[in-house]
Short mmCIF file of C-alpha atoms in Angstrom, two decimals:
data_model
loop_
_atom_site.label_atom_id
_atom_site.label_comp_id
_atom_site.label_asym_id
_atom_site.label_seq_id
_atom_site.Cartn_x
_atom_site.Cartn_y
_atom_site.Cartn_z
CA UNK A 1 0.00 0.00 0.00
CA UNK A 2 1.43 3.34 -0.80
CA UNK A 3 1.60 5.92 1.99
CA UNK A 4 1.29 9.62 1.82
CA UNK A 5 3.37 11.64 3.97
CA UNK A 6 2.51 15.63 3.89
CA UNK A 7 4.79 18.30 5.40
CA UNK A 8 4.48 20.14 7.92
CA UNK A 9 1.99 19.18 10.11
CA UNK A 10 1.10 22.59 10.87
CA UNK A 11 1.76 25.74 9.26
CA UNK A 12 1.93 29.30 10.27
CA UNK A 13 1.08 32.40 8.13
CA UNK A 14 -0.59 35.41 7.68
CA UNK A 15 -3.31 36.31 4.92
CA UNK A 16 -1.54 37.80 1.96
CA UNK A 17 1.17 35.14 2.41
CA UNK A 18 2.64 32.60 0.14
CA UNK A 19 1.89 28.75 1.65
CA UNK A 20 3.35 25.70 0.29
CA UNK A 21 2.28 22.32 0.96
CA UNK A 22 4.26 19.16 0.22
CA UNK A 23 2.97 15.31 -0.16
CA UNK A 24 5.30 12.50 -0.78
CA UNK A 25 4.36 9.40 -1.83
CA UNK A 26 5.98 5.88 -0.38
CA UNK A 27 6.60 4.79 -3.81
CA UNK A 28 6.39 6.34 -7.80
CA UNK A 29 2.55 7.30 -8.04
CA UNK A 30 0.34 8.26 -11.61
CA UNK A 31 0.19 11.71 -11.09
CA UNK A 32 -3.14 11.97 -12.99
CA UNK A 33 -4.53 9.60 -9.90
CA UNK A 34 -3.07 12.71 -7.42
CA UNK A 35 -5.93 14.78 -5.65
CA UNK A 36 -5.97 17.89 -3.21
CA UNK A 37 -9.17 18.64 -0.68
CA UNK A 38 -9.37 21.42 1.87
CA UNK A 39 -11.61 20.48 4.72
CA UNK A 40 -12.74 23.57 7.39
CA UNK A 41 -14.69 22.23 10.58
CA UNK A 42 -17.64 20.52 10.37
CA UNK A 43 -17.33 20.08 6.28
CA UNK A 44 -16.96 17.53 4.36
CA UNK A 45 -13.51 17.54 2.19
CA UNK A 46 -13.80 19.98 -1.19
CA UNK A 47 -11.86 19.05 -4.28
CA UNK A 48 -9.02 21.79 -5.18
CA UNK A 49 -6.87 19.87 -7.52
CA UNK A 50 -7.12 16.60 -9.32
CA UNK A 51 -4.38 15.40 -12.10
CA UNK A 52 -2.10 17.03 -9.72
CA UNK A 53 -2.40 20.46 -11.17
CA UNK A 54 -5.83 20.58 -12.54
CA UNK A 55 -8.34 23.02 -10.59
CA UNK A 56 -11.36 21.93 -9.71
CA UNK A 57 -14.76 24.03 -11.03
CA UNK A 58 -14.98 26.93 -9.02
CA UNK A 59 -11.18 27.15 -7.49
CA UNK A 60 -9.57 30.32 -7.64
CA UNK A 61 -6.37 30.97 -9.71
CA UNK A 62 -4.43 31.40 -6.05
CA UNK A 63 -4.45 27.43 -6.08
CA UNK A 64 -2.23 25.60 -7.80
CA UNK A 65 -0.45 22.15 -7.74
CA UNK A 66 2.91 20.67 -9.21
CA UNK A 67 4.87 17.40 -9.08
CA UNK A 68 4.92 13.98 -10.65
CA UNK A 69 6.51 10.21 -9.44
CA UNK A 70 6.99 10.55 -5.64
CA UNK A 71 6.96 14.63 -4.65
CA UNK A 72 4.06 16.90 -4.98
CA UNK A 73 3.43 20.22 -3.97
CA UNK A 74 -0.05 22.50 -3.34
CA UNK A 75 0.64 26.14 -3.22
CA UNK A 76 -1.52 28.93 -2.25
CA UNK A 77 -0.45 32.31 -3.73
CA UNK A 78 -1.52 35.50 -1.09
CA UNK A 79 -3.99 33.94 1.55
CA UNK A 80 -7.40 35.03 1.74
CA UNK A 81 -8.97 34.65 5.55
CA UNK A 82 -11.17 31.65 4.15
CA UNK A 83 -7.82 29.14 3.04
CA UNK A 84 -7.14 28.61 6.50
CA UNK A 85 -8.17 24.50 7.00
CA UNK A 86 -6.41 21.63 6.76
CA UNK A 87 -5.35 20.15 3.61
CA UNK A 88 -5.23 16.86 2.28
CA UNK A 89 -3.84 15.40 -0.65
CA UNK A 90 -5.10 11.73 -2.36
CA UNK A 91 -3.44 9.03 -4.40
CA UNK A 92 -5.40 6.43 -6.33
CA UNK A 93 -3.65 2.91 -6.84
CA UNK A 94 -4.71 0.06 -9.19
CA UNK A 95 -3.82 -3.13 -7.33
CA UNK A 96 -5.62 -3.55 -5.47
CA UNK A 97 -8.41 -0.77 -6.04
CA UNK A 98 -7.59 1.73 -3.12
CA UNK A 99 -7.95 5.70 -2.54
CA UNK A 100 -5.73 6.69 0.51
CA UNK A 101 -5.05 10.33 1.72
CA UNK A 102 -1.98 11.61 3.51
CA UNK A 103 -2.44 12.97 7.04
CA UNK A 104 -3.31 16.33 6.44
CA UNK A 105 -1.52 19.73 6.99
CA UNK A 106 -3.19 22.20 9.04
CA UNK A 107 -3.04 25.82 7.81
CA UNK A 108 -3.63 28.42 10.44
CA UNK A 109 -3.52 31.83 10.98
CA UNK A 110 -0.69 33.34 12.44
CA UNK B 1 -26.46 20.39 -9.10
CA UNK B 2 -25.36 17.22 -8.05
CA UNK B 3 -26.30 16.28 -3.83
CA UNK B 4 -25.01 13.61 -1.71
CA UNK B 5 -27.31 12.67 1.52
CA UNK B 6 -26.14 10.07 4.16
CA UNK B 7 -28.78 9.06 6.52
CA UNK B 8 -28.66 6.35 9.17
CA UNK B 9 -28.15 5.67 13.19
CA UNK B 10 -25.90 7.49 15.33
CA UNK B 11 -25.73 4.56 17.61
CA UNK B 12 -24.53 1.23 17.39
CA UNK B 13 -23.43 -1.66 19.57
CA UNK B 14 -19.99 -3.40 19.73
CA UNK B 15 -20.16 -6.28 17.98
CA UNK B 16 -23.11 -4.92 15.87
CA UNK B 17 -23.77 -3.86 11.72
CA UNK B 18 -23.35 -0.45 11.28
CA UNK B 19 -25.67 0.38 7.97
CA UNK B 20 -25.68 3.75 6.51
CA UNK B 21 -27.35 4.80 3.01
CA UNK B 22 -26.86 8.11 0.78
CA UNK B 23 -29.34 9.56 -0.74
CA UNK B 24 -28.32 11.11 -4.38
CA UNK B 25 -29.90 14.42 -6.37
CA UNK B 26 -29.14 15.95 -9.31
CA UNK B 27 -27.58 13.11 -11.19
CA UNK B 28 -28.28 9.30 -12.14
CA UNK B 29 -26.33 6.77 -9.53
CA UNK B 30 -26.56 4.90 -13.04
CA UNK B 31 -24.32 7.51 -14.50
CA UNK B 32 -20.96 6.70 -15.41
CA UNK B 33 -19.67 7.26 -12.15
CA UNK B 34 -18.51 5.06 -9.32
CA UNK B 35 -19.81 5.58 -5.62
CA UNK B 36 -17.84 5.88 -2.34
CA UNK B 37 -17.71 5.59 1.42
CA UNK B 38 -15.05 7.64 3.45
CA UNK B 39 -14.51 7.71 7.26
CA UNK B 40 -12.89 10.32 9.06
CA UNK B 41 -11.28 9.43 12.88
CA UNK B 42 -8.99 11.60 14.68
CA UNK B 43 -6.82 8.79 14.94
CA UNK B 44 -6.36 7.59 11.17
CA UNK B 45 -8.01 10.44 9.15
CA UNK B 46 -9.43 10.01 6.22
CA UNK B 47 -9.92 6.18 5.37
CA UNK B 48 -11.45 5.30 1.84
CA UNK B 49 -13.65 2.11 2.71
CA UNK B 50 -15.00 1.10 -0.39
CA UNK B 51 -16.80 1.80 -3.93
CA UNK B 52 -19.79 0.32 -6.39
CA UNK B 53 -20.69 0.84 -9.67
CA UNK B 54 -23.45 0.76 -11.33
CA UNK B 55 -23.25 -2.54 -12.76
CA UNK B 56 -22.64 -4.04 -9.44
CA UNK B 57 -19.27 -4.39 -9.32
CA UNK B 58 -17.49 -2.97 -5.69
CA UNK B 59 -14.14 -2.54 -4.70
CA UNK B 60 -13.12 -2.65 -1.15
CA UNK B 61 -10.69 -1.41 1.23
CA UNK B 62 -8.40 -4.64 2.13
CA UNK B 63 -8.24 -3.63 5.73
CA UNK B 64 -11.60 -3.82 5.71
CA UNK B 65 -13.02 -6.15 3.18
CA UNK B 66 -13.90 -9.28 5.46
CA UNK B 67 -16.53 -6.70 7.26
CA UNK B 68 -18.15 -4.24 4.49
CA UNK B 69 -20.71 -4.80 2.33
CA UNK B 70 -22.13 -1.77 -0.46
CA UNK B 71 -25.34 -2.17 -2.14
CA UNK B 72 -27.27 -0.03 -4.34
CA UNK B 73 -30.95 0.82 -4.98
CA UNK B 74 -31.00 2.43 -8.47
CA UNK B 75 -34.63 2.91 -8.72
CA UNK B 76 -34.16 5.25 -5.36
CA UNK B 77 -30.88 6.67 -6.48
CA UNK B 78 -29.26 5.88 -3.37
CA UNK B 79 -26.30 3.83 -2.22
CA UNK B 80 -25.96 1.77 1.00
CA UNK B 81 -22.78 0.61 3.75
CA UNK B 82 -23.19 -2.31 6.02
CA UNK B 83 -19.96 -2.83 8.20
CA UNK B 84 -20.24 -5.91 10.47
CA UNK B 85 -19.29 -6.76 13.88
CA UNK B 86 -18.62 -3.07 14.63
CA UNK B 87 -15.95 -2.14 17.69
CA UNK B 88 -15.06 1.71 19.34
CA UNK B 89 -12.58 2.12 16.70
CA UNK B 90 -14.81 2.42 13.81
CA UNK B 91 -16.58 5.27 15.65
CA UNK B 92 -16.44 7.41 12.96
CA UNK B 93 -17.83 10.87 11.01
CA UNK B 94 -18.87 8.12 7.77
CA UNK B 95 -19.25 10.24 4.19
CA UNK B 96 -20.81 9.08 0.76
CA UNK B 97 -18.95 10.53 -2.36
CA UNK B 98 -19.14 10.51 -5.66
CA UNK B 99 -15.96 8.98 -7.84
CA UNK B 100 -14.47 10.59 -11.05
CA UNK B 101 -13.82 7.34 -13.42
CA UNK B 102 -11.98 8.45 -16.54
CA UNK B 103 -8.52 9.50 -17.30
CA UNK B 104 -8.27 11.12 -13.47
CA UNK B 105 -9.45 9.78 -10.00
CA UNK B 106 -10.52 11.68 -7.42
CA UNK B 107 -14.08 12.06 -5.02
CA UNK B 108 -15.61 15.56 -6.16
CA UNK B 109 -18.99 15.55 -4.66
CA UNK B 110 -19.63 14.93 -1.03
CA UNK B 111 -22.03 14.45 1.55
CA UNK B 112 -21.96 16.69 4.61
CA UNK B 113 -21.17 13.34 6.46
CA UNK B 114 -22.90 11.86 9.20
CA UNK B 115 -21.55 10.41 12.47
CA UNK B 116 -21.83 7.07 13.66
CA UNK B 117 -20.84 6.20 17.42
CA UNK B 118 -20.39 1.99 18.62
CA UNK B 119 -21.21 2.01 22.45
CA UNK B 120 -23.42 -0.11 24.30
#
């Protein structure tokens, strides 16, 4: 099974800043199978990024995501108040059938 | 616009079946699409469990295969979890989702989730 690691655990900015979120995979991953969700309390998770730098519908330009085989990377350009969550990021592997999610990094205001 | 409802109990007993079902608007669960369960613990996170398609066929999580069973009811558009002999740890906030089948894979329509406790 291929584990998702995401770094840091926490991290500390202020709005207008520049946040950069990493996920690395156990082992070489598709990147079109790579997802991003934000998840504020008391949601459910909200697709950002799928194909590992395709927005979702309705994502502002501020999002964007990068990487291929084991390193990937979900930047934020100039914070807005409401991008303060935790963030997840998703892999999708063939054998057996099997969505798993890294731990999450928690973005919070600083 | 496409809706994802779970409904079910709150409360179930160790040793129990835990049986949730989702509820879905605004698009066909006969569409092209396959259908999820997620459960979110403080402990583990976010844990994929399982998915069906329409056709029947279902895909499981291997940690959890020998307990979970997903159905569907296509004439009510809704989708169904059954996980058997239930302990504390699968105390749980349990969420439906749909799945994007096709060149990409990811869940981009959720429930709001719904949680399910195991205590006697």
């Amino acid at each position: 099974e291929i584990v998702l690691t995401q770094s840091p655990g926490t991290l500390s900015l202020s709005p207008g800043e520049r946040a950069t979120l990493s996920c690395r995979a156990s082992q070489s991953i598709n990147s079109d199978y790579l997802a991003w969700y934000q998840q504020k309390p008391g949601q459910a998770p909200r697709l950002l990024i799928y194909g590992a730098s395709n927005r979702a519908t309705g994502i502002p330009d501020r999002f964007s995501g990068s990487g291929s085989g084991t390193d990937f990377t979900l930047t934020i350009t100039r914070l807005e108040p409401e991008d303060f969550a935790v963030y997840y990021c998703q892999q999708y592997g063939y054998s057996p059938p099997l969505y798993t999610f890294g731990q999450g990094t928690m973005l919070a205001i600083k | 616009q496409v809706q994802l409802q779970e409904s079910g109990p709150g409360l179930v007993k160790p040793s129990g079946t835990l049986s949730l079902s989702c509820a879905v608007s605004g698009v066909s669960i006969s569409s092209d699409y396959y259908w999820s369960w997620v459960r979110q613990t403080p402990g583990k996170g976010l844990e994929w469990i399982g998915e069906i398609y329409h056709g029947g066929k279902t895909h499981y999580n291997p940690s959890l295969k020998s307990r979970v069973t997903i159905s569907m009811d296509k004439s009510k558009d809704q989708f169904s979890l059954d996980l058997s002999s239930v302990s504390a740890a699968d105390t749980a906030v349990y969420y439906c989702a749909r799945n994007f089948w096709g060149d990409f894979r990811y869940l981009d329509y959720w429930g709001q989730g719904t949680l399910a406790a195991v205590s006697s």
